[in-house]
mmCIF file of C-alpha atoms in Angstrom:
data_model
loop_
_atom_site.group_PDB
_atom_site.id
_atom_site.type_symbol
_atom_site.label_atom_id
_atom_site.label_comp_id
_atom_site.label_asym_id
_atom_site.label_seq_id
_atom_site.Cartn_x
_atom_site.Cartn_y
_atom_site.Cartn_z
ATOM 1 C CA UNK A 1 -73.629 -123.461 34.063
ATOM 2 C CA UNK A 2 -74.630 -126.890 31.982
ATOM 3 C CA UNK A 3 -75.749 -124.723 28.881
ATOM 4 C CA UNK A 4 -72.375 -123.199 29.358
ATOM 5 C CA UNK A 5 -70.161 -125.601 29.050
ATOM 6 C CA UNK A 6 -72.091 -127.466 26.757
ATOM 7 C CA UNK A 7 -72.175 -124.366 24.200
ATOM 8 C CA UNK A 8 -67.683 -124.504 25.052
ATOM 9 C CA UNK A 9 -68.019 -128.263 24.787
ATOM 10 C CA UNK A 10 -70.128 -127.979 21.256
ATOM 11 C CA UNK A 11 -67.553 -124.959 20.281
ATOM 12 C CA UNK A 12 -64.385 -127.162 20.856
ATOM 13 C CA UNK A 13 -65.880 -129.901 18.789
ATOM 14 C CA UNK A 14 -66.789 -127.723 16.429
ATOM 15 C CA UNK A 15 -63.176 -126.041 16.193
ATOM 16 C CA UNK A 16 -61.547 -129.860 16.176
ATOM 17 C CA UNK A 17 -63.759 -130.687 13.519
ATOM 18 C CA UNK A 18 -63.183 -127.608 10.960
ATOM 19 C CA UNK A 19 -59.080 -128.380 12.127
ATOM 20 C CA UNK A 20 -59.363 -131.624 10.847
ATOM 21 C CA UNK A 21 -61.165 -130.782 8.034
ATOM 22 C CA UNK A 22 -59.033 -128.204 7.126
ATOM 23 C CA UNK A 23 -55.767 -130.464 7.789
ATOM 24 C CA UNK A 24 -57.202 -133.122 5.103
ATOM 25 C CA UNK A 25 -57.906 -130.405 2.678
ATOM 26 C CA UNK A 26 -54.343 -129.061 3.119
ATOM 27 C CA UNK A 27 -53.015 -132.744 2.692
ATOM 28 C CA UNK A 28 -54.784 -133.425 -0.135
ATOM 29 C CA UNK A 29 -53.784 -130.266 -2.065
ATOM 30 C CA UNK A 30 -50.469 -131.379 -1.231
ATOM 31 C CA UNK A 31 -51.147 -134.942 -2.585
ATOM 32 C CA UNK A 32 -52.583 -133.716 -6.065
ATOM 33 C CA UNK A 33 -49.528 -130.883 -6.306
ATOM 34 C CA UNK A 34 -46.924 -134.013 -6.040
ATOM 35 C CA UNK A 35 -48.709 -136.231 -8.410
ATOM 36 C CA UNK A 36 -49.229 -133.389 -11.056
ATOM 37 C CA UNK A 37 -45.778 -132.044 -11.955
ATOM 38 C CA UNK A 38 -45.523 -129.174 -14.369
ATOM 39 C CA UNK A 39 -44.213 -129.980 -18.000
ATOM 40 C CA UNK A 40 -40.895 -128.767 -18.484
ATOM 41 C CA UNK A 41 -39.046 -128.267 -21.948
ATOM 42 C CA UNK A 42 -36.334 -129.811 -20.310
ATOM 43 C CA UNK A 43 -38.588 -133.358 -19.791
ATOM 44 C CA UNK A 44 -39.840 -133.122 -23.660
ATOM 45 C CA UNK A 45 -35.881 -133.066 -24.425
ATOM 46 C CA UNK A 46 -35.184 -135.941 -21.767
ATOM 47 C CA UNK A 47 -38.174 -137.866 -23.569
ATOM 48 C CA UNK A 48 -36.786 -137.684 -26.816
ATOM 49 C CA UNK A 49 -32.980 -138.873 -25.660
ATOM 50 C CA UNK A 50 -34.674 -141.538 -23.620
ATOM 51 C CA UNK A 51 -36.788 -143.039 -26.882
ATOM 52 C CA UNK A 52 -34.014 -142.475 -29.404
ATOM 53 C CA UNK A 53 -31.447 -144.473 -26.734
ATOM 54 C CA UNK A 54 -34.535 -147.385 -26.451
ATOM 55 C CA UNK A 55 -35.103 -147.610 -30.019
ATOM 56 C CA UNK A 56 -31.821 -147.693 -30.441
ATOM 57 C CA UNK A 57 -31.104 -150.648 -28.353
ATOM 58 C CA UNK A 58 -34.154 -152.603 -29.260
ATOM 59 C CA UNK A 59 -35.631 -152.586 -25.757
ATOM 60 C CA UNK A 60 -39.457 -152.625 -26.482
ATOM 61 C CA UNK A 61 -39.841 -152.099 -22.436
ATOM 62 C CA UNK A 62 -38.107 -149.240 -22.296
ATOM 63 C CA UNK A 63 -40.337 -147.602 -25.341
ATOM 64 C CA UNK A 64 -43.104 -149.008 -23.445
ATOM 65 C CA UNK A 65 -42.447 -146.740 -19.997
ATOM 66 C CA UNK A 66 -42.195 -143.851 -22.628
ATOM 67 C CA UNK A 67 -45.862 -144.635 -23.784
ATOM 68 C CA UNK A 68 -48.882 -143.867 -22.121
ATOM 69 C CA UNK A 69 -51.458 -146.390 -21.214
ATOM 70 C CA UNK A 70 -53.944 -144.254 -22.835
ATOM 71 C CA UNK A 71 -51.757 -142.971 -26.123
ATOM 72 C CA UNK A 72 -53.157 -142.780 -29.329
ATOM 73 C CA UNK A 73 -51.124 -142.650 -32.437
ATOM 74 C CA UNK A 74 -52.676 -142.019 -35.477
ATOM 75 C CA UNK A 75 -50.315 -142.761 -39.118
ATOM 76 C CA UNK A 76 -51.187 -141.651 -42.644
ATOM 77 C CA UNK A 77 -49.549 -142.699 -45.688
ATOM 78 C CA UNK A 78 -50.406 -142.079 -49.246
ATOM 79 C CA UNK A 79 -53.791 -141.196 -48.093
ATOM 80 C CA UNK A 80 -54.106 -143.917 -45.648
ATOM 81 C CA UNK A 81 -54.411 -143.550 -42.068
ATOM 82 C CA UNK A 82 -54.800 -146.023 -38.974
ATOM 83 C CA UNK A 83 -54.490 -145.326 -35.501
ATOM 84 C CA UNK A 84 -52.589 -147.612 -33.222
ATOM 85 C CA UNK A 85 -52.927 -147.846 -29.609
ATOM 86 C CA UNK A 86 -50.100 -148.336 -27.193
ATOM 87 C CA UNK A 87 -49.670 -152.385 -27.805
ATOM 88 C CA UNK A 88 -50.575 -152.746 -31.309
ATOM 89 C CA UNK A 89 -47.976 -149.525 -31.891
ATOM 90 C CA UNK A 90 -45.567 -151.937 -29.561
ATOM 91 C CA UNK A 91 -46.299 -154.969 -31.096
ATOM 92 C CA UNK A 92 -45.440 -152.946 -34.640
ATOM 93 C CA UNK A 93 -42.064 -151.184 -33.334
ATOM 94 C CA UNK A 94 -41.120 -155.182 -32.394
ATOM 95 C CA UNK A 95 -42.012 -156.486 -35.364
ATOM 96 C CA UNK A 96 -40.544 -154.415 -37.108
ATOM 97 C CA UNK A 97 -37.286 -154.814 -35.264
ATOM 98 C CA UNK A 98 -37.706 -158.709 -35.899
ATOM 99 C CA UNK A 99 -38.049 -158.745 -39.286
ATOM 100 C CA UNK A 100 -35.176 -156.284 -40.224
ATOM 101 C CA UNK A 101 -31.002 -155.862 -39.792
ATOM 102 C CA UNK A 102 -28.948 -152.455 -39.281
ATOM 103 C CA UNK A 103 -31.951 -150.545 -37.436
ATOM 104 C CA UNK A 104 -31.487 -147.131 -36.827
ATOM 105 C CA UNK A 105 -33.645 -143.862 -35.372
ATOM 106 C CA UNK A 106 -32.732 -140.719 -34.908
ATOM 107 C CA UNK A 107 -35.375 -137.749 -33.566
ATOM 108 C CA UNK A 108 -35.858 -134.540 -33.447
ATOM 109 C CA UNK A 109 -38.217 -132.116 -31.343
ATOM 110 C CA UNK A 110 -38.851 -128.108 -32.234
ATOM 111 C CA UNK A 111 -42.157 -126.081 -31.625
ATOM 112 C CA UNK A 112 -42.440 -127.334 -27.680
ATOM 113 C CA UNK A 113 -45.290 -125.634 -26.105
ATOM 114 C CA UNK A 114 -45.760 -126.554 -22.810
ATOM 115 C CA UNK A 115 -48.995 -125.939 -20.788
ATOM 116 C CA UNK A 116 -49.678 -127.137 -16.966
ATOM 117 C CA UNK A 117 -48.788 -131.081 -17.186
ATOM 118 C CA UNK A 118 -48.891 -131.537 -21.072
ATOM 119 C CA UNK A 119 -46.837 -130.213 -23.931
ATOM 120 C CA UNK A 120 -47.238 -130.218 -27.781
ATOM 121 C CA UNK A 121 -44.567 -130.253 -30.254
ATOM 122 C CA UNK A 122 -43.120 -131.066 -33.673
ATOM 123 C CA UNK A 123 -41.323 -134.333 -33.692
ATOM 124 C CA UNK A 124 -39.762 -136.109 -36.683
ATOM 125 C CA UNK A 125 -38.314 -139.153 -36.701
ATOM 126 C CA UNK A 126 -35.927 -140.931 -39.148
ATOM 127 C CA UNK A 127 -35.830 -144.958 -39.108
ATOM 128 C CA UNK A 128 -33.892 -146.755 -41.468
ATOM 129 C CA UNK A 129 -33.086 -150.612 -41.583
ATOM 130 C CA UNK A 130 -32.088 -153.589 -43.714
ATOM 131 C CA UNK A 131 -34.443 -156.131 -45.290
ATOM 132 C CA UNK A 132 -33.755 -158.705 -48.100
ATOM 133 C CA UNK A 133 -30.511 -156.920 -48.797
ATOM 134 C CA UNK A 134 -31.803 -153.521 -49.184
ATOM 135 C CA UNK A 135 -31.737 -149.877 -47.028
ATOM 136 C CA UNK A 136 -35.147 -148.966 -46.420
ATOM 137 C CA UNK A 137 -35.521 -144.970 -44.683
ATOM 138 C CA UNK A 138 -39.150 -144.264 -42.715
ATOM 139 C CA UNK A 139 -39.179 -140.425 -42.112
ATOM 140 C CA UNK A 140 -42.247 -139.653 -39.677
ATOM 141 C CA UNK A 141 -43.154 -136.070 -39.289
ATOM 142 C CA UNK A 142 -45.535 -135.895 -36.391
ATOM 143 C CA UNK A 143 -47.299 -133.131 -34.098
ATOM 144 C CA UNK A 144 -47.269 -134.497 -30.267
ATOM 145 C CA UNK A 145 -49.316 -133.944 -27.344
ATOM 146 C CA UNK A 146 -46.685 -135.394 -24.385
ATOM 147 C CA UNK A 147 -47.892 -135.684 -20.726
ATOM 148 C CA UNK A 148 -46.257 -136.239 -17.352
ATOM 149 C CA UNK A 149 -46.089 -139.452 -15.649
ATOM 150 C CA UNK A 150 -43.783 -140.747 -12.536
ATOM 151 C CA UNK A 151 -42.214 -137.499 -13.019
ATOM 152 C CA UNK A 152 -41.385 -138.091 -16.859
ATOM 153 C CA UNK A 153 -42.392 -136.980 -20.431
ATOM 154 C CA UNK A 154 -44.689 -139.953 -21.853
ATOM 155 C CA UNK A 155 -46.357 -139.674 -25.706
ATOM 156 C CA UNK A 156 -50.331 -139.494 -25.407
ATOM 157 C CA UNK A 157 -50.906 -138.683 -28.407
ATOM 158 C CA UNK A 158 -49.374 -138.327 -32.157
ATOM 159 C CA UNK A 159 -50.611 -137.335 -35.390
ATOM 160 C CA UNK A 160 -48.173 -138.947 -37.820
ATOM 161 C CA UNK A 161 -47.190 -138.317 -41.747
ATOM 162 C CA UNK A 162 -45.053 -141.269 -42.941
ATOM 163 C CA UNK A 163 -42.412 -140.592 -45.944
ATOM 164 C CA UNK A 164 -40.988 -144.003 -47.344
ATOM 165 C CA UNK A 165 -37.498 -143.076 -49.097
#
């Protein structure tokens, strides 16, 4: 009679146990299916309005929230290249904006390919601004790597060709 119930007693802990168990798993697949939303064409388009509005306006925190923490932008120019992380690209965007009159940017985004939470694309970008008197035209031609963050499109990572006209 003992060994009985304590083979029910050992089989209803057991049964608790693998419920539990099996409750937290559940939960937690539920956790990392909320956090990691699916890249959408639709966000890489929402991305885009968002940064041309922010550039737009000057609002360097508003540019920030579309950067990753961990974005890498790499720039070449007549040869030369440097790579910017997100605060010295920041700090650049600013003092640029600083230093100039009239700023403008307009973007564009084609070639989206979206995969899981990231997408990669085509972007090109036209600034233009006034300094000592005279119009001065930045066209960036970039391929993008965009990822999902708080439910948004956020750059990770660019590989930039700047045109000075």
């Amino acid at each position: 009679m003992m060994k009985r119930m304590w083979e029910k007693g050992l089989l209803a802990l057991l049964i608790k146990t693998v419920s539990i168990s099996g409750l937290a798993a559940v939960v937690s697949t539920a956790a990392v299916s909320a956090q990691a939303a699916d890249m959408t064409e639709g966000l890489v388009q929402n991305y885009a309005a968002a940064m041309k509005s922010a550039a737009n306006n000057k609002d360097i925190n508003q540019v920030a929230k579309l950067v990753s923490d961990d974005a890498l932008i790499s720039m070449s120019r007549k040869g030369k290249s440097t790579s910017l992380d997100k605060n010295a690209y920041l700090k650049l965007l600013q003092n640029s904006w600083n230093q100039t009159s009239n700023y403008r940017y307009d973007i564009s985004i084609d070639n989206i390919v979206t995969t899981g939470t990231q997408a990669k694309a085509n972007v090109s970008t036209t600034e233009s601004w006034v300094k000592d008197g005279k119009t001065i035209s930045f066209v960036t031609t970039s391929r993008v790597t965009l990822t999902v963050s708080t439910g948004n499109a956020v750059l990770l990572r660019a590989v930039s060709q700047v045109t000075i006209d």
